[in-house]
Amino acid sequence: EPEVTQTPSHQVTQMGQEVILRCVPISNHLYFYWYRQILGQKVEFLVSFYNNEISEKSEIFDDQFSVERPDGSNFTLKIRSTKLEDSAMYFCASSDRTSAYTYEQYFGPGTRLTVT
Amino acid sequence: EDQVTQSPEALRLQEGESSSLNCSYTVSGLRGLFWYRQDPGKGPEFLFTLYSAGEEKEKERLKATLTKKESFLHITAPKPEDSATYLCAVQAAGGYNKLIFGAGTRLAVHP
């Protein structure tokens, strides 16, 4: 069964460093997303991406964040200068249209980002 | 503001003891309501999509229902392997595809 994959599974970085989190969405999906989950809190939407551009982003997704689809299979999230509060589990998801109005999203296993 | 509230926060059941989890939502037009299962340290695993009031979906021991204000996830004769956090999420009209999640219900099923 097709699945979303993410690398690395765990990333430790120092405050102020840049990190890139990588995702390979399900191959025939056209819509891509990043979410994060701080330990013990809700899953929060960061950004959605379609047709090589951002379609929606949350208030969390400020200028320190960027997304890219560098080739036909990868989808990346870059954090330019990490802060302690960026420590969280980051999930990539992908979807295709499942009805006229809804898009079922399938999530990857996550990357645990620890900023020290 | 669009919002999703799940109750209870945690639920402990004996194996075979059926129960229901609740998800109440406030959205400006519902496009879809989604149930996910999340195991510790893992990503959410898709279970169901519900689109309109009155709709029901079933999968093994799980059955999801939807009204205009809330959704229920009924667990019939649960087994220990059903232990997980169950997440409810909504897609609202007027937006793109973002999911708004509730905090989840942590279910523990004991033999």
PDB file of C-alpha atoms in Angstrom:
ATOM      1  CA  GLU A   1       0.000   0.000   0.000  1.00  0.00           C
ATOM      2  CA  PRO A   2       1.432   3.426  -0.936  1.00  0.00           C
ATOM      3  CA  GLU A   3       2.591   5.521   1.993  1.00  0.00           C
ATOM      4  CA  VAL A   4       4.171   8.848   2.825  1.00  0.00           C
ATOM      5  CA  THR A   5       7.783   8.588   3.963  1.00  0.00           C
ATOM      6  CA  GLN A   6       9.840  11.121   5.907  1.00  0.00           C
ATOM      7  CA  THR A   7      13.518  11.541   6.675  1.00  0.00           C
ATOM      8  CA  PRO A   8      15.207  11.811   9.051  1.00  0.00           C
ATOM      9  CA  SER A   9      13.146  10.215  11.805  1.00  0.00           C
ATOM     10  CA  HIS A  10      14.951  12.323  14.406  1.00  0.00           C
ATOM     11  CA  GLN A  11      16.959  15.514  13.938  1.00  0.00           C
ATOM     12  CA  VAL A  12      18.878  17.273  16.694  1.00  0.00           C
ATOM     13  CA  THR A  13      20.101  20.770  15.933  1.00  0.00           C
ATOM     14  CA  GLN A  14      21.440  23.801  17.759  1.00  0.00           C
ATOM     15  CA  MET A  15      19.453  27.001  18.075  1.00  0.00           C
ATOM     16  CA  GLY A  16      20.036  29.281  15.083  1.00  0.00           C
ATOM     17  CA  GLN A  17      20.934  26.464  12.697  1.00  0.00           C
ATOM     18  CA  GLU A  18      19.053  25.686   9.497  1.00  0.00           C
ATOM     19  CA  VAL A  19      17.285  22.364   9.102  1.00  0.00           C
ATOM     20  CA  ILE A  20      15.617  20.689   6.140  1.00  0.00           C
ATOM     21  CA  LEU A  21      13.010  18.044   6.703  1.00  0.00           C
ATOM     22  CA  ARG A  22      12.260  15.743   3.800  1.00  0.00           C
ATOM     23  CA  CYS A  23       9.144  13.949   2.661  1.00  0.00           C
ATOM     24  CA  VAL A  24       8.197  11.683  -0.222  1.00  0.00           C
ATOM     25  CA  PRO A  25       4.413  11.960  -0.714  1.00  0.00           C
ATOM     26  CA  ILE A  26       2.222   9.249  -2.213  1.00  0.00           C
ATOM     27  CA  SER A  27       3.142   9.155  -5.887  1.00  0.00           C
ATOM     28  CA  ASN A  28      -0.143  10.133  -7.566  1.00  0.00           C
ATOM     29  CA  HIS A  29      -1.104  12.792  -5.020  1.00  0.00           C
ATOM     30  CA  LEU A  30      -1.123  16.444  -5.987  1.00  0.00           C
ATOM     31  CA  TYR A  31      -1.642  18.235  -2.664  1.00  0.00           C
ATOM     32  CA  PHE A  32       1.018  18.368   0.028  1.00  0.00           C
ATOM     33  CA  TYR A  33       1.010  19.580   3.609  1.00  0.00           C
ATOM     34  CA  TRP A  34       3.137  20.079   6.673  1.00  0.00           C
ATOM     35  CA  TYR A  35       1.769  19.880  10.197  1.00  0.00           C
ATOM     36  CA  ARG A  36       3.496  19.916  13.545  1.00  0.00           C
ATOM     37  CA  GLN A  37       2.705  18.527  16.973  1.00  0.00           C
ATOM     38  CA  ILE A  38       4.427  19.906  20.045  1.00  0.00           C
ATOM     39  CA  LEU A  39       4.666  17.227  22.734  1.00  0.00           C
ATOM     40  CA  GLY A  40       1.307  16.788  24.451  1.00  0.00           C
ATOM     41  CA  GLN A  41      -0.480  19.294  22.203  1.00  0.00           C
ATOM     42  CA  LYS A  42      -2.775  19.240  19.178  1.00  0.00           C
ATOM     43  CA  VAL A  43      -1.654  18.585  15.637  1.00  0.00           C
ATOM     44  CA  GLU A  44      -1.361  22.052  14.031  1.00  0.00           C
ATOM     45  CA  PHE A  45      -1.513  22.969  10.349  1.00  0.00           C
ATOM     46  CA  LEU A  46       1.522  24.782   8.933  1.00  0.00           C
ATOM     47  CA  VAL A  47       1.189  24.962   5.151  1.00  0.00           C
ATOM     48  CA  SER A  48      -0.433  23.445   2.102  1.00  0.00           C
ATOM     49  CA  PHE A  49       1.156  23.268  -1.345  1.00  0.00           C
ATOM     50  CA  TYR A  50      -0.336  22.648  -4.766  1.00  0.00           C
ATOM     51  CA  ASN A  51       0.866  23.180  -8.312  1.00  0.00           C
ATOM     52  CA  ASN A  52       4.269  24.359  -7.080  1.00  0.00           C
ATOM     53  CA  GLU A  53       2.980  27.097  -4.872  1.00  0.00           C
ATOM     54  CA  ILE A  54       1.702  27.634  -1.356  1.00  0.00           C
ATOM     55  CA  SER A  55      -2.096  27.542  -1.291  1.00  0.00           C
ATOM     56  CA  GLU A  56      -2.563  28.271   2.404  1.00  0.00           C
ATOM     57  CA  LYS A  57      -0.370  28.868   5.441  1.00  0.00           C
ATOM     58  CA  SER A  58      -0.961  29.369   9.131  1.00  0.00           C
ATOM     59  CA  GLU A  59       0.303  32.138  11.412  1.00  0.00           C
ATOM     60  CA  ILE A  60       3.010  29.746  12.615  1.00  0.00           C
ATOM     61  CA  PHE A  61       4.476  29.590   9.100  1.00  0.00           C
ATOM     62  CA  ASP A  62       6.441  32.837   9.206  1.00  0.00           C
ATOM     63  CA  ASP A  63       9.466  33.987   7.192  1.00  0.00           C
ATOM     64  CA  GLN A  64      11.677  31.435   8.946  1.00  0.00           C
ATOM     65  CA  PHE A  65       9.839  28.625   7.175  1.00  0.00           C
ATOM     66  CA  SER A  66       9.831  27.683   3.507  1.00  0.00           C
ATOM     67  CA  VAL A  67       8.674  24.723   1.447  1.00  0.00           C
ATOM     68  CA  GLU A  68       9.849  23.358  -1.847  1.00  0.00           C
ATOM     69  CA  ARG A  69       9.202  20.527  -4.250  1.00  0.00           C
ATOM     70  CA  PRO A  70      12.688  20.279  -5.749  1.00  0.00           C
ATOM     71  CA  ASP A  71      11.877  17.346  -8.023  1.00  0.00           C
ATOM     72  CA  GLY A  72       8.977  15.082  -8.940  1.00  0.00           C
ATOM     73  CA  SER A  73       9.032  13.093  -5.734  1.00  0.00           C
ATOM     74  CA  ASN A  74      10.371  15.098  -2.768  1.00  0.00           C
ATOM     75  CA  PHE A  75       8.684  17.781  -0.684  1.00  0.00           C
ATOM     76  CA  THR A  76      10.792  19.671   1.847  1.00  0.00           C
ATOM     77  CA  LEU A  77      10.301  21.972   4.811  1.00  0.00           C
ATOM     78  CA  LYS A  78      13.156  24.317   5.664  1.00  0.00           C
ATOM     79  CA  ILE A  79      13.490  26.184   8.933  1.00  0.00           C
ATOM     80  CA  ARG A  80      16.079  28.905   8.424  1.00  0.00           C
ATOM     81  CA  SER A  81      17.123  29.711  11.970  1.00  0.00           C
ATOM     82  CA  THR A  82      15.720  27.278  14.496  1.00  0.00           C
ATOM     83  CA  LYS A  83      14.408  28.337  17.890  1.00  0.00           C
ATOM     84  CA  LEU A  84      13.881  26.259  21.002  1.00  0.00           C
ATOM     85  CA  GLU A  85      10.116  26.496  20.457  1.00  0.00           C
ATOM     86  CA  ASP A  86      10.456  24.810  17.056  1.00  0.00           C
ATOM     87  CA  SER A  87      11.061  21.521  18.867  1.00  0.00           C
ATOM     88  CA  ALA A  88       8.161  19.300  17.812  1.00  0.00           C
ATOM     89  CA  MET A  89       7.136  16.360  15.688  1.00  0.00           C
ATOM     90  CA  TYR A  90       6.732  17.475  12.075  1.00  0.00           C
ATOM     91  CA  PHE A  91       4.347  15.521   9.873  1.00  0.00           C
ATOM     92  CA  CYS A  92       4.123  15.592   6.117  1.00  0.00           C
ATOM     93  CA  ALA A  93       0.813  14.645   4.498  1.00  0.00           C
ATOM     94  CA  SER A  94      -0.472  14.284   0.972  1.00  0.00           C
ATOM     95  CA  SER A  95      -3.877  13.993  -0.628  1.00  0.00           C
ATOM     96  CA  ASP A  96      -5.786  13.775  -3.808  1.00  0.00           C
ATOM     97  CA  ARG A  97      -9.341  14.877  -4.410  1.00  0.00           C
ATOM     98  CA  THR A  98     -11.711  12.254  -2.995  1.00  0.00           C
ATOM     99  CA  SER A  99     -14.965  14.087  -3.680  1.00  0.00           C
ATOM    100  CA  ALA A 100     -16.004  17.446  -5.075  1.00  0.00           C
ATOM    101  CA  TYR A 101     -15.212  19.077  -1.765  1.00  0.00           C
ATOM    102  CA  THR A 102     -12.949  16.981   0.414  1.00  0.00           C
ATOM    103  CA  TYR A 103      -9.396  15.740   0.352  1.00  0.00           C
ATOM    104  CA  GLU A 104      -8.426  12.816   2.567  1.00  0.00           C
ATOM    105  CA  GLN A 105      -4.941  13.402   3.860  1.00  0.00           C
ATOM    106  CA  TYR A 106      -2.459  10.608   4.526  1.00  0.00           C
ATOM    107  CA  PHE A 107       0.299  11.292   6.995  1.00  0.00           C
ATOM    108  CA  GLY A 108       3.901  10.210   7.190  1.00  0.00           C
ATOM    109  CA  PRO A 109       5.550   8.814  10.340  1.00  0.00           C
ATOM    110  CA  GLY A 110       6.984  12.208  11.289  1.00  0.00           C
ATOM    111  CA  THR A 111      10.369  13.772  12.003  1.00  0.00           C
ATOM    112  CA  ARG A 112      11.106  14.560  15.617  1.00  0.00           C
ATOM    113  CA  LEU A 113      13.003  17.863  15.695  1.00  0.00           C
ATOM    114  CA  THR A 114      14.894  18.691  18.862  1.00  0.00           C
ATOM    115  CA  VAL A 115      16.438  22.168  19.113  1.00  0.00           C
ATOM    116  CA  THR A 116      19.046  22.578  21.853  1.00  0.00           C
TER     117      THR A 116
ATOM    118  CA  GLU B   1     -13.344  30.699  14.903  1.00  0.00           C
ATOM    119  CA  ASP B   2     -13.348  27.085  13.733  1.00  0.00           C
ATOM    120  CA  GLN B   3     -12.890  24.717  16.641  1.00  0.00           C
ATOM    121  CA  VAL B   4     -12.875  21.003  17.466  1.00  0.00           C
ATOM    122  CA  THR B   5     -13.354  19.640  20.993  1.00  0.00           C
ATOM    123  CA  GLN B   6     -12.962  15.980  21.905  1.00  0.00           C
ATOM    124  CA  SER B   7     -14.143  14.186  25.017  1.00  0.00           C
ATOM    125  CA  PRO B   8     -13.209  12.469  27.153  1.00  0.00           C
ATOM    126  CA  GLU B   9      -9.491  13.294  27.220  1.00  0.00           C
ATOM    127  CA  ALA B  10      -8.727   9.754  28.314  1.00  0.00           C
ATOM    128  CA  LEU B  11     -10.755   6.552  28.499  1.00  0.00           C
ATOM    129  CA  ARG B  12      -9.883   3.257  30.110  1.00  0.00           C
ATOM    130  CA  LEU B  13     -11.899   0.203  29.069  1.00  0.00           C
ATOM    131  CA  GLN B  14     -11.828  -3.470  29.811  1.00  0.00           C
ATOM    132  CA  GLU B  15     -11.506  -5.720  26.807  1.00  0.00           C
ATOM    133  CA  GLY B  16     -14.989  -6.247  25.371  1.00  0.00           C
ATOM    134  CA  GLU B  17     -16.448  -3.144  27.068  1.00  0.00           C
ATOM    135  CA  SER B  18     -18.040  -1.010  24.332  1.00  0.00           C
ATOM    136  CA  SER B  19     -18.012   2.797  24.510  1.00  0.00           C
ATOM    137  CA  SER B  20     -18.148   6.005  22.459  1.00  0.00           C
ATOM    138  CA  LEU B  21     -15.807   8.927  21.903  1.00  0.00           C
ATOM    139  CA  ASN B  22     -17.200  12.369  21.179  1.00  0.00           C
ATOM    140  CA  CYS B  23     -16.067  15.104  18.790  1.00  0.00           C
ATOM    141  CA  SER B  24     -17.971  18.383  18.797  1.00  0.00           C
ATOM    142  CA  TYR B  25     -17.162  21.028  16.230  1.00  0.00           C
ATOM    143  CA  THR B  26     -17.856  24.642  15.384  1.00  0.00           C
ATOM    144  CA  VAL B  27     -17.057  25.497  11.793  1.00  0.00           C
ATOM    145  CA  SER B  28     -18.297  27.954   9.212  1.00  0.00           C
ATOM    146  CA  GLY B  29     -19.626  25.223   6.935  1.00  0.00           C
ATOM    147  CA  LEU B  30     -18.384  21.650   7.132  1.00  0.00           C
ATOM    148  CA  ARG B  31     -16.735  20.101   4.094  1.00  0.00           C
ATOM    149  CA  GLY B  32     -15.672  16.935   5.856  1.00  0.00           C
ATOM    150  CA  LEU B  33     -14.998  15.410   9.272  1.00  0.00           C
ATOM    151  CA  PHE B  34     -12.120  12.974   9.617  1.00  0.00           C
ATOM    152  CA  TRP B  35     -11.166  10.388  12.227  1.00  0.00           C
ATOM    153  CA  TYR B  36      -7.563   9.327  12.653  1.00  0.00           C
ATOM    154  CA  ARG B  37      -5.797   6.895  14.957  1.00  0.00           C
ATOM    155  CA  GLN B  38      -2.393   7.886  16.357  1.00  0.00           C
ATOM    156  CA  ASP B  39      -0.022   5.496  18.091  1.00  0.00           C
ATOM    157  CA  PRO B  40       2.709   6.948  20.355  1.00  0.00           C
ATOM    158  CA  GLY B  41       5.506   8.570  18.337  1.00  0.00           C
ATOM    159  CA  LYS B  42       3.769   7.870  15.026  1.00  0.00           C
ATOM    160  CA  GLY B  43       1.826   9.827  12.425  1.00  0.00           C
ATOM    161  CA  PRO B  44      -1.980   9.953  12.310  1.00  0.00           C
ATOM    162  CA  GLU B  45      -3.470   6.973  10.486  1.00  0.00           C
ATOM    163  CA  PHE B  46      -6.585   7.724   8.440  1.00  0.00           C
ATOM    164  CA  LEU B  47      -9.764   5.909   9.522  1.00  0.00           C
ATOM    165  CA  PHE B  48     -12.915   7.604   8.164  1.00  0.00           C
ATOM    166  CA  THR B  49     -14.334  10.618   6.352  1.00  0.00           C
ATOM    167  CA  LEU B  50     -17.896  11.801   7.029  1.00  0.00           C
ATOM    168  CA  TYR B  51     -19.504  14.465   4.869  1.00  0.00           C
ATOM    169  CA  SER B  52     -23.067  15.094   5.997  1.00  0.00           C
ATOM    170  CA  ALA B  53     -25.347  14.699   8.993  1.00  0.00           C
ATOM    171  CA  GLY B  54     -26.768  11.196   9.285  1.00  0.00           C
ATOM    172  CA  GLU B  55     -23.836   9.539   7.610  1.00  0.00           C
ATOM    173  CA  GLU B  56     -22.222   6.450   9.179  1.00  0.00           C
ATOM    174  CA  LYS B  57     -19.027   4.547   8.353  1.00  0.00           C
ATOM    175  CA  GLU B  58     -17.771   1.255   9.797  1.00  0.00           C
ATOM    176  CA  LYS B  59     -14.431  -0.504   9.953  1.00  0.00           C
ATOM    177  CA  GLU B  60     -13.972  -3.635  12.038  1.00  0.00           C
ATOM    178  CA  ARG B  61     -14.888  -2.694  15.631  1.00  0.00           C
ATOM    179  CA  LEU B  62     -15.187   1.029  14.871  1.00  0.00           C
ATOM    180  CA  LYS B  63     -18.244   2.948  13.700  1.00  0.00           C
ATOM    181  CA  ALA B  64     -18.294   6.693  13.094  1.00  0.00           C
ATOM    182  CA  THR B  65     -21.466   8.791  12.980  1.00  0.00           C
ATOM    183  CA  LEU B  66     -22.101  12.464  12.243  1.00  0.00           C
ATOM    184  CA  THR B  67     -24.713  15.011  13.299  1.00  0.00           C
ATOM    185  CA  LYS B  68     -24.834  18.740  12.581  1.00  0.00           C
ATOM    186  CA  LYS B  69     -22.816  19.551  15.711  1.00  0.00           C
ATOM    187  CA  GLU B  70     -20.838  16.446  16.605  1.00  0.00           C
ATOM    188  CA  SER B  71     -19.455  13.091  15.628  1.00  0.00           C
ATOM    189  CA  PHE B  72     -19.175   9.889  17.620  1.00  0.00           C
ATOM    190  CA  LEU B  73     -16.689   7.085  17.278  1.00  0.00           C
ATOM    191  CA  HIS B  74     -18.273   3.939  18.684  1.00  0.00           C
ATOM    192  CA  ILE B  75     -15.957   1.112  19.675  1.00  0.00           C
ATOM    193  CA  THR B  76     -17.655  -2.268  19.965  1.00  0.00           C
ATOM    194  CA  ALA B  77     -16.028  -5.031  22.016  1.00  0.00           C
ATOM    195  CA  PRO B  78     -12.585  -3.386  21.965  1.00  0.00           C
ATOM    196  CA  LYS B  79      -9.340  -5.339  22.139  1.00  0.00           C
ATOM    197  CA  PRO B  80      -6.010  -4.237  23.646  1.00  0.00           C
ATOM    198  CA  GLU B  81      -4.685  -3.497  20.134  1.00  0.00           C
ATOM    199  CA  ASP B  82      -7.319  -0.747  19.822  1.00  0.00           C
ATOM    200  CA  SER B  83      -5.378   1.233  22.442  1.00  0.00           C
ATOM    201  CA  ALA B  84      -4.267   4.510  20.814  1.00  0.00           C
ATOM    202  CA  THR B  85      -5.138   8.194  20.649  1.00  0.00           C
ATOM    203  CA  TYR B  86      -8.119   8.880  18.389  1.00  0.00           C
ATOM    204  CA  LEU B  87      -8.065  12.243  16.652  1.00  0.00           C
ATOM    205  CA  CYS B  88     -10.971  14.101  15.083  1.00  0.00           C
ATOM    206  CA  ALA B  89     -10.354  16.796  12.459  1.00  0.00           C
ATOM    207  CA  VAL B  90     -12.530  19.003  10.239  1.00  0.00           C
ATOM    208  CA  GLN B  91     -12.165  20.729   6.907  1.00  0.00           C
ATOM    209  CA  ALA B  92     -14.134  23.974   6.787  1.00  0.00           C
ATOM    210  CA  ALA B  93     -15.827  25.553   3.800  1.00  0.00           C
ATOM    211  CA  GLY B  94     -14.231  28.684   2.469  1.00  0.00           C
ATOM    212  CA  GLY B  95     -10.722  27.509   3.158  1.00  0.00           C
ATOM    213  CA  TYR B  96      -8.450  25.252   1.219  1.00  0.00           C
ATOM    214  CA  ASN B  97      -7.712  21.807   2.580  1.00  0.00           C
ATOM    215  CA  LYS B  98      -6.253  22.393   5.999  1.00  0.00           C
ATOM    216  CA  LEU B  99      -7.352  20.085   8.779  1.00  0.00           C
ATOM    217  CA  ILE B 100      -8.287  21.525  12.162  1.00  0.00           C
ATOM    218  CA  PHE B 101      -7.603  18.892  14.816  1.00  0.00           C
ATOM    219  CA  GLY B 102      -9.016  18.244  18.235  1.00  0.00           C
ATOM    220  CA  ALA B 103      -6.753  17.313  21.130  1.00  0.00           C
ATOM    221  CA  GLY B 104      -7.692  13.641  20.860  1.00  0.00           C
ATOM    222  CA  THR B 105      -8.972  10.938  23.190  1.00  0.00           C
ATOM    223  CA  ARG B 106      -6.379   8.548  24.655  1.00  0.00           C
ATOM    224  CA  LEU B 107      -7.937   5.109  24.760  1.00  0.00           C
ATOM    225  CA  ALA B 108      -6.474   2.294  26.844  1.00  0.00           C
ATOM    226  CA  VAL B 109      -8.037  -1.167  26.569  1.00  0.00           C
ATOM    227  CA  HIS B 110      -6.974  -3.630  29.240  1.00  0.00           C
ATOM    228  CA  PRO B 111      -7.256  -7.421  28.996  1.00  0.00           C
TER     229      PRO B 111
END
